[in-house]
Coordinates of C-alpha atoms in Angstrom, one line a residue:
M1 CA 29.7 -45.5 -35.7
A2 CA 26.6 -45.2 -37.7
Q3 CA 23.3 -45.0 -36.0
T4 CA 20.2 -46.1 -37.8
E5 CA 17.5 -43.6 -38.7
Q6 CA 14.8 -46.1 -37.9
V7 CA 14.3 -47.1 -34.3
W8 CA 11.6 -48.7 -32.1
G9 CA 9.3 -46.2 -30.6
S10 CA 8.8 -47.9 -27.3
R11 CA 9.9 -51.0 -25.3
I12 CA 6.4 -52.4 -25.3
G13 CA 6.2 -52.0 -29.0
L14 CA 9.5 -53.8 -29.5
I15 CA 8.5 -56.7 -27.2
L16 CA 5.1 -57.1 -28.8
A17 CA 6.7 -57.1 -32.3
M18 CA 9.4 -59.6 -31.2
A19 CA 6.8 -61.8 -29.6
G20 CA 4.6 -61.5 -32.7
S21 CA 7.6 -62.6 -34.7
A22 CA 7.8 -65.8 -32.7
V23 CA 4.1 -66.3 -32.1
G24 CA 2.9 -67.9 -35.3
L25 CA 1.0 -70.9 -36.7
G26 CA 3.5 -73.3 -35.0
N27 CA 2.1 -72.3 -31.6
F28 CA -1.5 -73.2 -32.4
L29 CA -1.3 -75.8 -35.1
R30 CA 2.1 -77.5 -34.7
F31 CA 2.8 -77.6 -31.0
P32 CA -0.3 -79.5 -29.8
I33 CA 0.1 -82.1 -32.6
Q34 CA 3.8 -82.6 -31.7
A35 CA 2.8 -83.1 -28.1
V36 CA 0.2 -85.7 -28.9
Q37 CA 2.6 -87.6 -31.3
N38 CA 5.5 -87.6 -28.9
G39 CA 4.3 -88.8 -25.5
G40 CA 1.8 -86.2 -24.3
G41 CA 3.0 -84.7 -21.1
A42 CA 6.4 -86.3 -21.4
F43 CA 7.0 -84.1 -24.5
I44 CA 7.1 -81.0 -22.3
I45 CA 10.3 -82.3 -20.5
P46 CA 12.6 -82.4 -23.6
Y47 CA 10.7 -79.3 -24.9
L48 CA 11.6 -77.2 -21.9
I49 CA 15.2 -78.6 -21.8
S50 CA 15.6 -77.7 -25.5
F51 CA 14.1 -74.3 -24.8
V52 CA 16.8 -73.6 -22.1
L53 CA 19.8 -75.2 -24.0
L54 CA 18.9 -74.1 -27.5
G55 CA 16.1 -71.6 -27.6
L56 CA 17.2 -69.0 -25.0
P57 CA 20.9 -69.1 -26.1
L58 CA 20.0 -68.5 -29.7
V59 CA 17.6 -65.8 -28.8
M60 CA 20.5 -64.1 -26.9
I61 CA 22.8 -64.6 -29.8
E62 CA 20.4 -63.1 -32.4
W63 CA 19.4 -60.1 -30.1
S64 CA 23.0 -59.2 -29.2
T65 CA 24.5 -59.6 -32.7
G66 CA 21.6 -57.7 -34.2
K67 CA 22.0 -54.8 -31.8
F68 CA 25.7 -54.8 -32.3
G69 CA 25.4 -54.8 -36.1
G70 CA 22.9 -51.9 -35.8
K71 CA 25.5 -49.7 -34.2
F72 CA 27.4 -49.8 -37.5
G73 CA 24.3 -49.3 -39.7
R74 CA 24.0 -53.0 -40.5
H75 CA 20.5 -54.3 -40.4
S76 CA 20.4 -57.6 -42.4
P77 CA 21.9 -61.1 -41.8
P78 CA 24.8 -60.7 -44.3
T79 CA 26.1 -57.4 -42.9
I80 CA 25.4 -58.4 -39.3
M81 CA 27.3 -61.7 -39.7
Q82 CA 30.2 -59.8 -41.2
T83 CA 30.5 -57.7 -38.0
L84 CA 31.5 -60.8 -36.1
N85 CA 34.5 -61.7 -38.2
K86 CA 36.2 -60.2 -41.2
N87 CA 36.3 -63.4 -43.2
K88 CA 34.1 -63.0 -46.3
F89 CA 32.6 -66.4 -45.7
W90 CA 30.3 -64.9 -43.0
R91 CA 28.6 -62.4 -45.3
Y92 CA 27.6 -65.2 -47.7
A93 CA 26.5 -67.4 -44.7
G94 CA 24.1 -64.5 -44.1
S95 CA 22.5 -65.2 -47.5
L96 CA 20.8 -68.2 -45.9
G97 CA 19.0 -65.8 -43.6
L98 CA 17.7 -63.8 -46.6
F99 CA 16.9 -67.1 -48.4
S100 CA 14.8 -68.5 -45.6
S101 CA 13.0 -65.2 -45.1
I102 CA 11.8 -65.0 -48.7
I103 CA 10.9 -68.6 -49.1
I104 CA 9.0 -68.8 -45.9
C105 CA 7.2 -65.6 -46.7
S106 CA 6.2 -67.0 -50.1
Y107 CA 4.2 -69.9 -48.6
Y108 CA 3.3 -68.2 -45.3
C109 CA 1.5 -65.5 -47.2
Y110 CA -0.4 -68.1 -49.1
I111 CA -1.5 -69.8 -45.8
E112 CA -2.5 -66.4 -44.5
S113 CA -5.0 -66.1 -47.4
W114 CA -6.5 -69.5 -46.4
I115 CA -7.0 -68.3 -42.9
L116 CA -8.5 -65.0 -43.8
S117 CA -10.9 -66.7 -46.2
Y118 CA -11.9 -69.2 -43.6
A119 CA -12.5 -66.4 -41.0
I120 CA -14.9 -64.7 -43.5
H121 CA -16.6 -68.0 -44.4
S122 CA -17.1 -68.7 -40.7
V123 CA -18.8 -65.3 -40.2
V124 CA -21.2 -65.6 -43.2
G125 CA -22.1 -69.1 -42.1
T126 CA -20.7 -71.1 -45.0
F127 CA -19.9 -74.1 -42.8
N128 CA -23.3 -74.2 -41.1
D129 CA -25.1 -77.6 -41.5
L130 CA -22.1 -79.1 -43.5
T131 CA -21.0 -82.6 -42.5
E132 CA -17.4 -83.3 -41.5
M133 CA -16.7 -84.9 -44.9
E134 CA -18.2 -81.9 -46.7
I135 CA -16.0 -79.4 -44.7
S136 CA -13.0 -81.5 -45.5
S137 CA -13.9 -81.5 -49.2
F138 CA -14.4 -77.7 -49.0
F139 CA -10.7 -77.3 -48.2
D140 CA -9.7 -79.4 -51.3
S141 CA -12.0 -77.2 -53.4
Y142 CA -10.6 -74.0 -51.9
L143 CA -7.0 -75.1 -53.0
D144 CA -8.3 -75.7 -56.5
L145 CA -7.8 -72.4 -58.3
G146 CA -10.4 -73.3 -60.9
T147 CA -13.1 -73.7 -58.2
S148 CA -14.7 -70.7 -56.5
T149 CA -16.0 -71.2 -52.9
S150 CA -17.5 -67.8 -52.7
G151 CA -19.0 -67.1 -56.1
I152 CA -16.1 -64.8 -57.0
P153 CA -13.9 -66.1 -59.8
Y154 CA -10.4 -67.1 -58.6
D155 CA -11.2 -66.1 -55.1
T156 CA -8.3 -68.2 -53.7
F157 CA -5.8 -66.2 -55.7
L158 CA -7.5 -62.8 -55.1
C159 CA -7.4 -63.4 -51.3
F160 CA -3.7 -64.2 -51.5
I161 CA -3.1 -60.9 -53.4
L162 CA -5.0 -59.1 -50.7
C163 CA -2.9 -60.6 -47.9
L164 CA 0.3 -59.9 -49.8
F165 CA -0.7 -56.3 -50.3
L166 CA -1.5 -55.9 -46.6
N167 CA 1.9 -57.2 -45.6
V168 CA 3.7 -54.9 -48.1
F169 CA 1.6 -51.9 -47.0
I170 CA 2.5 -52.3 -43.4
L171 CA 6.2 -52.9 -44.2
S172 CA 6.3 -49.8 -46.4
H173 CA 5.6 -47.6 -43.3
G174 CA 8.8 -48.8 -41.6
I175 CA 9.6 -50.0 -38.1
A176 CA 7.8 -47.6 -35.7
K177 CA 4.9 -46.5 -37.9
G178 CA 4.3 -49.8 -39.6
I179 CA 5.4 -53.0 -37.8
E180 CA 5.3 -51.6 -34.3
R181 CA 1.8 -50.1 -34.7
A182 CA 0.5 -53.4 -36.3
A183 CA 2.0 -55.4 -33.4
K184 CA 0.3 -53.2 -30.8
V185 CA -3.1 -53.9 -32.4
T186 CA -2.7 -57.5 -33.4
M187 CA -1.0 -59.1 -30.4
P188 CA -3.7 -58.0 -27.8
L189 CA -6.4 -59.2 -30.2
L190 CA -4.6 -62.5 -30.6
L191 CA -4.4 -63.0 -26.9
F192 CA -8.1 -62.0 -26.5
F193 CA -9.3 -64.4 -29.1
G194 CA -7.0 -67.1 -27.7
L195 CA -8.3 -66.7 -24.1
F196 CA -11.9 -66.9 -25.4
L197 CA -11.3 -70.2 -27.1
V198 CA -9.4 -71.6 -24.1
Y199 CA -12.3 -70.7 -21.9
K200 CA -14.7 -72.6 -24.2
A201 CA -12.4 -75.6 -24.4
Y202 CA -11.8 -75.7 -20.6
T203 CA -15.5 -75.5 -19.8
M204 CA -16.7 -78.3 -22.2
K205 CA -19.1 -80.7 -20.6
A206 CA -20.2 -84.1 -21.9
G207 CA -23.7 -84.0 -23.2
V208 CA -23.6 -80.2 -23.7
Q209 CA -23.7 -78.8 -27.2
G210 CA -23.1 -82.3 -28.6
A211 CA -19.8 -82.9 -26.7
S212 CA -19.1 -86.5 -25.8
F213 CA -16.4 -85.9 -23.1
D214 CA -15.5 -83.3 -20.5
S215 CA -12.5 -81.1 -21.1
V216 CA -10.7 -82.7 -18.2
V217 CA -10.4 -85.9 -20.3
A218 CA -8.5 -84.1 -23.0
L219 CA -6.3 -82.2 -20.6
N220 CA -5.4 -85.4 -18.7
F221 CA -4.6 -87.1 -22.0
L222 CA -2.4 -84.2 -23.3
W223 CA -0.5 -83.7 -20.1
T224 CA -0.2 -87.2 -18.6
P225 CA 3.4 -88.1 -19.3
D226 CA 4.5 -91.3 -21.1
F227 CA 7.9 -91.5 -19.6
D228 CA 9.0 -94.3 -22.0
S229 CA 9.0 -91.7 -24.7
L230 CA 11.9 -89.9 -23.1
L231 CA 14.3 -92.7 -24.2
N232 CA 13.3 -92.1 -27.8
P233 CA 15.8 -89.8 -29.7
K234 CA 12.9 -88.9 -32.1
V235 CA 11.1 -87.2 -29.2
W236 CA 14.1 -85.1 -28.4
L237 CA 14.7 -84.2 -32.0
S238 CA 11.0 -83.2 -32.3
A239 CA 11.2 -81.1 -29.2
A240 CA 14.3 -79.3 -30.3
G241 CA 12.7 -78.7 -33.7
Q242 CA 9.6 -77.3 -32.2
V243 CA 11.5 -74.8 -30.0
F244 CA 13.5 -73.8 -33.0
F245 CA 10.4 -73.3 -35.2
T246 CA 8.4 -71.5 -32.6
L247 CA 11.0 -68.9 -31.7
S248 CA 11.5 -67.8 -35.3
L249 CA 15.2 -68.6 -35.1
G250 CA 17.6 -68.9 -38.0
M251 CA 15.8 -66.7 -40.5
G252 CA 17.4 -63.3 -39.6
A253 CA 14.1 -61.8 -38.3
I254 CA 15.2 -61.3 -34.7
Q255 CA 18.6 -60.1 -35.7
T256 CA 17.1 -57.5 -38.0
Y257 CA 14.5 -56.3 -35.5
A258 CA 17.3 -56.1 -32.8
S259 CA 19.5 -54.0 -35.2
Y260 CA 16.9 -51.1 -34.8
L261 CA 17.4 -50.9 -31.0
K262 CA 18.8 -47.7 -29.6
E263 CA 22.3 -47.6 -28.1
K264 CA 21.1 -47.6 -24.5
D265 CA 18.3 -50.2 -25.0
D266 CA 18.5 -53.3 -22.9
I267 CA 18.4 -56.7 -24.6
A268 CA 18.8 -59.1 -21.7
L269 CA 15.4 -58.4 -20.1
S270 CA 13.6 -57.6 -23.4
S271 CA 14.8 -60.8 -25.1
M272 CA 13.7 -62.9 -22.1
T273 CA 10.3 -61.1 -22.0
A274 CA 9.7 -61.7 -25.7
A275 CA 10.8 -65.4 -25.5
F276 CA 8.6 -66.2 -22.4
T277 CA 5.6 -64.4 -24.0
N278 CA 5.9 -66.8 -26.9
E279 CA 6.2 -69.8 -24.5
F280 CA 3.1 -68.6 -22.6
T281 CA 1.2 -68.4 -25.9
E282 CA 2.4 -71.8 -27.0
I283 CA 2.0 -73.9 -23.8
V284 CA -1.0 -72.2 -22.2
L285 CA -3.0 -71.2 -25.3
G286 CA -1.7 -73.4 -28.0
S287 CA -2.2 -76.6 -26.1
A288 CA -5.7 -75.7 -24.9
I289 CA -7.6 -75.1 -28.1
I290 CA -7.4 -77.7 -31.0
I291 CA -6.8 -80.9 -29.0
P292 CA -9.2 -80.4 -26.1
I293 CA -12.1 -79.3 -28.4
A294 CA -11.4 -82.2 -30.8
I295 CA -11.2 -84.8 -28.0
G296 CA -14.4 -83.4 -26.5
Y297 CA -16.3 -84.4 -29.6
F298 CA -14.3 -87.3 -31.2
G299 CA -12.6 -89.0 -28.3
I300 CA -8.9 -89.8 -27.8
D301 CA -8.5 -92.6 -30.4
R302 CA -10.1 -90.6 -33.2
V303 CA -8.0 -87.5 -32.5
I304 CA -4.8 -89.5 -32.4
E305 CA -5.7 -90.8 -35.9
L306 CA -6.5 -87.2 -37.0
T307 CA -3.1 -85.9 -35.8
Q308 CA -1.4 -88.0 -38.4
F309 CA -2.6 -85.5 -40.9
G310 CA -0.9 -82.6 -39.0
G311 CA -2.2 -79.3 -37.8
F312 CA -3.6 -78.2 -41.1
G313 CA -5.8 -81.2 -41.2
L314 CA -7.3 -80.5 -37.8
G315 CA -7.4 -76.8 -38.3
F316 CA -9.0 -76.5 -41.7
R317 CA -10.8 -79.8 -42.2
T318 CA -12.1 -80.4 -38.7
M319 CA -12.4 -77.3 -36.5
P320 CA -15.1 -75.6 -38.5
Y321 CA -17.3 -78.7 -38.1
L322 CA -16.7 -78.8 -34.4
F323 CA -17.5 -75.1 -34.0
G324 CA -20.8 -75.8 -35.9
Q325 CA -21.9 -77.9 -32.9
W326 CA -22.2 -74.8 -30.8
G327 CA -25.1 -73.2 -32.7
P328 CA -25.0 -70.6 -35.5
V329 CA -24.1 -67.6 -33.3
L330 CA -21.4 -69.2 -31.2
S331 CA -20.2 -71.1 -34.3
A332 CA -19.6 -67.8 -36.2
L333 CA -17.9 -66.2 -33.2
A334 CA -15.7 -69.2 -32.5
G335 CA -14.7 -69.6 -36.1
F336 CA -13.9 -65.9 -36.5
S337 CA -11.9 -66.0 -33.2
F338 CA -10.0 -69.2 -34.2
F339 CA -9.1 -68.1 -37.7
G340 CA -8.6 -64.5 -36.6
L341 CA -6.2 -65.8 -33.9
L342 CA -4.3 -67.7 -36.6
F343 CA -4.4 -64.7 -39.0
F344 CA -2.9 -62.3 -36.5
A345 CA -0.3 -64.9 -35.5
A346 CA 0.6 -65.4 -39.2
I347 CA 0.8 -61.7 -40.2
T348 CA 3.0 -60.6 -37.3
S349 CA 5.4 -63.5 -38.2
T350 CA 5.4 -62.6 -41.9
L351 CA 6.2 -59.0 -41.2
S352 CA 9.2 -60.0 -39.2
I353 CA 10.4 -62.6 -41.6
A354 CA 10.2 -60.1 -44.5
Q355 CA 12.1 -57.3 -42.9
P356 CA 15.6 -58.8 -43.3
F357 CA 15.3 -58.6 -47.1
V358 CA 13.8 -55.1 -47.0
A359 CA 16.6 -53.9 -44.7
F360 CA 19.3 -55.5 -46.9
L361 CA 18.1 -53.6 -50.1
S362 CA 17.5 -50.4 -48.2
N363 CA 20.9 -50.2 -46.5
N364 CA 23.0 -51.6 -49.3
Y365 CA 21.3 -50.2 -52.5
D366 CA 20.0 -46.9 -51.1
W367 CA 16.4 -47.8 -51.8
S368 CA 13.6 -46.3 -49.7
Q369 CA 11.6 -48.4 -47.3
K370 CA 8.6 -48.0 -49.5
K371 CA 10.3 -48.9 -52.8
T372 CA 12.0 -51.9 -51.2
S373 CA 8.7 -53.1 -49.6
Y374 CA 6.9 -53.1 -52.9
F375 CA 9.8 -54.7 -54.7
L376 CA 9.7 -57.4 -52.0
G377 CA 6.0 -57.9 -52.8
I378 CA 6.9 -58.6 -56.5
V379 CA 9.6 -61.0 -55.4
I380 CA 7.2 -62.9 -53.1
L381 CA 4.5 -63.0 -55.8
A382 CA 7.0 -64.5 -58.3
M383 CA 8.3 -67.0 -55.7
S384 CA 4.7 -67.9 -54.5
L385 CA 3.4 -68.7 -58.0
P386 CA 5.0 -72.2 -58.2
C387 CA 3.8 -73.0 -54.7
I388 CA 0.2 -72.0 -55.6
L389 CA 0.0 -73.4 -59.1
F390 CA 1.7 -76.7 -58.3
F391 CA 0.6 -77.1 -54.7
D392 CA -0.5 -80.7 -55.3
K393 CA 2.8 -81.6 -56.9
G394 CA 4.8 -81.2 -53.8
V395 CA 6.2 -77.7 -54.4
F396 CA 4.7 -76.4 -51.1
D397 CA 6.4 -79.2 -49.1
Q398 CA 9.8 -78.4 -50.9
Y399 CA 9.5 -74.8 -49.9
D400 CA 8.8 -75.7 -46.3
F401 CA 11.5 -78.4 -46.1
W402 CA 14.4 -76.5 -47.7
G403 CA 13.5 -72.9 -46.9
G404 CA 11.6 -73.4 -43.7
T405 CA 13.6 -76.2 -42.1
V406 CA 17.0 -77.0 -43.4
S407 CA 18.2 -73.5 -44.4
L408 CA 17.1 -71.8 -41.2
F409 CA 18.5 -74.6 -39.0
F410 CA 21.9 -74.5 -40.8
F411 CA 22.0 -70.7 -40.6
A412 CA 21.3 -70.8 -36.8
M413 CA 24.1 -73.4 -36.4
L414 CA 26.5 -71.0 -38.2
E415 CA 25.3 -68.1 -36.0
A416 CA 26.1 -70.1 -32.9
I417 CA 29.5 -71.1 -34.2
A418 CA 30.4 -67.6 -35.2
F419 CA 29.2 -66.1 -31.9
S420 CA 30.7 -68.7 -29.5
W421 CA 33.8 -70.1 -31.3
V422 CA 34.8 -67.5 -33.9
M423 CA 34.1 -64.2 -32.2
G424 CA 34.3 -65.7 -28.7
V425 CA 31.8 -66.0 -25.9
D426 CA 33.7 -63.3 -23.8
K427 CA 32.9 -60.6 -26.3
G428 CA 29.4 -62.0 -26.8
W429 CA 28.6 -62.0 -23.1
E430 CA 29.6 -58.4 -22.9
M431 CA 27.3 -57.6 -25.8
I432 CA 24.4 -59.3 -24.2
H433 CA 24.8 -57.3 -20.9
Q434 CA 25.5 -53.9 -22.4
N435 CA 23.1 -51.5 -20.6
A436 CA 21.3 -54.5 -19.3
D437 CA 18.5 -54.2 -16.8
M438 CA 19.2 -57.7 -15.5
Q439 CA 22.1 -60.1 -15.1
L440 CA 21.7 -63.5 -16.7
P441 CA 22.8 -66.6 -14.8
R442 CA 26.4 -67.3 -15.5
V443 CA 25.5 -70.9 -16.4
F444 CA 24.3 -69.5 -19.8
R445 CA 27.9 -68.5 -20.5
F446 CA 28.9 -72.2 -20.3
I447 CA 25.8 -73.2 -22.4
L448 CA 26.6 -70.6 -25.0
R449 CA 30.3 -71.7 -25.3
F450 CA 29.9 -75.5 -25.3
V451 CA 26.3 -76.8 -25.2
T452 CA 24.4 -74.9 -27.8
P453 CA 26.8 -75.1 -30.8
T454 CA 27.5 -78.8 -30.0
M455 CA 23.8 -79.7 -29.8
L456 CA 23.1 -77.9 -33.1
I457 CA 25.8 -79.7 -34.9
I458 CA 24.7 -83.1 -33.5
I459 CA 21.0 -82.4 -34.4
F460 CA 22.0 -81.3 -37.9
V461 CA 24.2 -84.4 -38.5
A462 CA 21.4 -86.6 -37.1
S463 CA 18.9 -85.1 -39.5
L464 CA 21.4 -85.8 -42.4
I465 CA 21.8 -89.5 -41.6
K466 CA 18.7 -90.4 -39.6
P467 CA 18.1 -94.2 -39.9
K468 CA 14.8 -95.7 -41.0
D469 CA 11.9 -95.2 -38.6
D470 CA 14.2 -93.3 -36.3
D471 CA 15.7 -96.6 -35.1
W472 CA 19.1 -95.4 -34.0
S473 CA 20.1 -99.0 -33.1
L474 CA 20.6 -99.5 -36.8
L475 CA 23.7 -97.4 -36.9
S476 CA 26.7 -99.5 -38.0
F477 CA 30.1 -99.1 -39.6
K478 CA 28.7 -101.3 -42.4
G479 CA 26.0 -98.6 -43.1
W480 CA 22.3 -98.4 -42.5
E481 CA 19.1 -97.7 -44.3
L482 CA 18.2 -94.0 -44.2
D483 CA 14.8 -92.7 -43.2
N484 CA 12.8 -91.1 -46.0
S485 CA 12.6 -87.8 -44.0
S486 CA 16.4 -87.5 -43.6
I487 CA 18.0 -84.8 -45.6
I488 CA 20.0 -87.3 -47.7
G489 CA 16.9 -89.5 -48.1
E490 CA 15.0 -86.4 -49.3
L491 CA 17.7 -85.6 -51.8
R492 CA 17.6 -89.2 -53.1
H493 CA 13.8 -89.1 -53.5
Q494 CA 13.4 -92.1 -51.1
N495 CA 9.8 -90.9 -50.3
V496 CA 8.7 -90.6 -54.0
G497 CA 7.4 -94.1 -54.5
P498 CA 7.3 -96.0 -57.8
N499 CA 6.9 -93.0 -60.1
K500 CA 10.5 -91.9 -59.9
T501 CA 11.1 -90.6 -63.5
W502 CA 10.2 -87.1 -64.7
F503 CA 8.3 -88.4 -67.7
A504 CA 6.7 -91.8 -68.3
D505 CA 4.2 -93.7 -70.4
E506 CA 2.5 -95.4 -67.5
F507 CA 1.5 -94.3 -64.0
Y508 CA 2.0 -96.8 -61.1
A509 CA -0.1 -97.3 -57.9
E510 CA 1.4 -95.6 -54.8
N511 CA -0.7 -97.8 -52.4
E512 CA -2.2 -101.2 -52.5
G513 CA -5.8 -102.2 -52.1
V514 CA -9.1 -102.7 -53.9
V515 CA -10.1 -100.4 -56.7
K516 CA -13.3 -98.7 -55.4
Q517 CA -14.2 -96.4 -58.2
I518 CA -13.2 -95.5 -61.8
S519 CA -14.6 -92.4 -63.5
E520 CA -13.5 -90.2 -66.4
S521 CA -11.4 -88.1 -64.0
I522 CA -10.2 -90.4 -61.1
I523 CA -9.2 -93.9 -60.0
E524 CA -9.9 -94.5 -56.3
I525 CA -8.0 -97.2 -54.4
E526 CA -8.7 -97.7 -50.7
G527 CA -9.5 -94.0 -50.1
K528 CA -6.6 -92.6 -52.3
E529 CA -7.6 -90.9 -55.5
Y530 CA -5.5 -90.7 -58.6
A531 CA -6.4 -88.0 -61.2
L532 CA -6.7 -89.3 -64.8
P533 CA -5.3 -87.2 -67.6
E534 CA -7.4 -86.7 -70.7
G535 CA -7.2 -89.7 -73.0
A536 CA -5.7 -92.1 -70.5
E537 CA -6.0 -95.8 -71.0
V538 CA -7.1 -97.4 -67.7
L539 CA -5.3 -100.7 -67.0
V540 CA -7.4 -101.8 -63.9
S541 CA -11.0 -102.4 -63.1
V542 CA -13.4 -101.9 -60.2
D543 CA -13.1 -104.4 -57.4
E544 CA -9.7 -105.5 -58.7
E545 CA -7.0 -106.1 -56.0
V546 CA -4.0 -103.8 -56.9
S547 CA -0.5 -104.2 -55.6
F548 CA 2.0 -101.4 -54.9
A549 CA 3.7 -100.2 -58.1
A550 CA 1.1 -101.9 -60.3
P551 CA 0.4 -99.9 -63.6
L552 CA -2.8 -98.0 -63.3
Y553 CA -3.1 -96.3 -66.7
K554 CA -1.2 -95.5 -69.9
A555 CA -0.7 -91.8 -70.9
K556 CA 1.9 -89.2 -71.3
V557 CA 2.7 -88.7 -67.6
V558 CA 4.6 -85.9 -66.0
N559 CA 5.3 -87.2 -62.5
S560 CA 5.5 -85.0 -59.4
V561 CA 9.2 -85.7 -59.1
F562 CA 9.7 -83.4 -62.1
Y563 CA 8.1 -80.5 -60.3
V564 CA 10.1 -81.3 -57.2
D565 CA 13.4 -81.2 -59.0
M566 CA 12.5 -78.1 -60.9
C567 CA 11.6 -76.5 -57.6
R568 CA 15.0 -77.4 -56.1
I569 CA 16.8 -76.1 -59.1
G570 CA 14.8 -72.8 -58.8
L571 CA 15.6 -72.5 -55.1
L572 CA 19.4 -73.0 -55.8
I573 CA 19.3 -70.4 -58.5
F574 CA 17.5 -68.0 -56.1
L575 CA 20.1 -68.6 -53.4
G576 CA 22.8 -67.9 -56.0
L577 CA 21.1 -64.6 -57.0
L578 CA 21.1 -63.5 -53.4
C579 CA 24.8 -64.2 -53.2
V580 CA 25.3 -62.0 -56.3
L581 CA 23.3 -59.2 -54.6
I582 CA 25.6 -59.5 -51.6
Y583 CA 28.7 -59.4 -53.8
K584 CA 27.4 -56.2 -55.5
A585 CA 26.4 -54.5 -52.3
K586 CA 28.2 -51.5 -50.9
P587 CA 31.7 -52.6 -49.9
H588 CA 31.9 -50.3 -46.9
N589 CA 29.0 -52.1 -45.3
F590 CA 31.1 -55.2 -45.0
E591 CA 34.6 -53.9 -44.9
E592 CA 34.4 -51.3 -42.2
K593 CA 36.0 -53.1 -39.2
T594 CA 34.3 -53.4 -35.8
E595 CA 36.0 -54.2 -32.5
C596 CA 34.9 -57.9 -32.9
Q597 CA 37.0 -58.1 -36.1
Q598 CA 40.2 -56.5 -34.7

């Protein structure tokens, strides 16, 4: 059996890197928003159940299959999946792991650049004395490539290039000297910054530094359960999705990291330690920063309203303003800590997500780690450009939906089926406990065999056919109206609105209300702004009541649905290219039989 040349230098380095892979933006921006939107304290009940029934079993599956594949010199999802069964289907199933890793890296790296820039702006005092509206507008200006927020031309794109180079540079130094060293520095700093912000949030007092409410008000709101929400399938689906997202499952990252374990390394204790480190970061730190600080200043009703815009809305449009209430020194320190926390969380996740593709090319095409890493940088740059250039056209959301949600969930479902039903739980249980420092409860054997694969299939089918507004009482043999967010609804462009054609001669209103403003560049209707192309003939007037789908202007229009469809076609082509790479890879990496394939 082949033994990899690259291995982890220490258990603590491995655990920190694995935890860093899981600890990402979802812990600090997504989890608290999900909790508020799904019943507060009641959300933690389905969340913890999903963690036990889905999260931990999938962690075990990915750690054990990764280590097993590493024994045969296989370090990427296609080759690792092939170790479980000789059918060639499984190597191409592994292409989804590579697909998710590249697509997620492409937009995650872009988000990293936002965070780094905001950390710098916080330190230099850019947000001092700005109103909440001005800080919100600053974010819009930052995303506009033609606008400089620092005086440096194209600063948004240059910051992205800097973040991309930093990731590639660390990856080029390999597992022990690159990723492990980075994790040993970034993870302790992440925890330090997080604990500082938690302390500030927990000690907020009404009337001090402009706060309107004590921190206890926010904590009571966040953790007082609304038990009626437990009967809502939407809450359970949201909880399962959050567990899945937060543990970095289904993208090949954990599998690849585990493939560099030594023969005698334990995975039972190490995998549990990494998983629970992530949960501590999410539940203890993630829930105690954004929501408590925001409620302390805005109150519960206003924060519930703000959560409708998601974690990015609160994180980038609101938090710099709230930190500004603490005075110039503490504001700079808090802003640097918050965005530094997010940056370290993002970069450790990006490194892990990128490694599967690096490992695939290194092992199957005899490329060096350095050459592969820099080639990956070129691939990510090419894949990121549509996301950056057409951000406002919905390309970013398409990347996140297909690469960061559907693909990784489907791949994890296939992993569970291959492990539990194709290879068999008996062999899998033995893999998990090889050289183990602890014995897992035998109930997990039952969960791995029956519960986890079945739940994943049910959740996937539910996401395909989800009825409108998550009202599952609508299910009928006669059919039902699909929700816009369902996979089929997304494919059918149900959420597009009236501008459904690629090209048109008129543009139609996507909301109703009174026309508030018309200028040379925009039409504003009830807070929603529509950009006017040059030479457009405006068909409405100020103070006019406009209905949904009413024509707003005449011009040669290229609707966002064109960019969405071009993005989908591009993603399909990219997935096809990955399958070609797998087809052209070294045959012996797939064809050499293991004991699981006998």
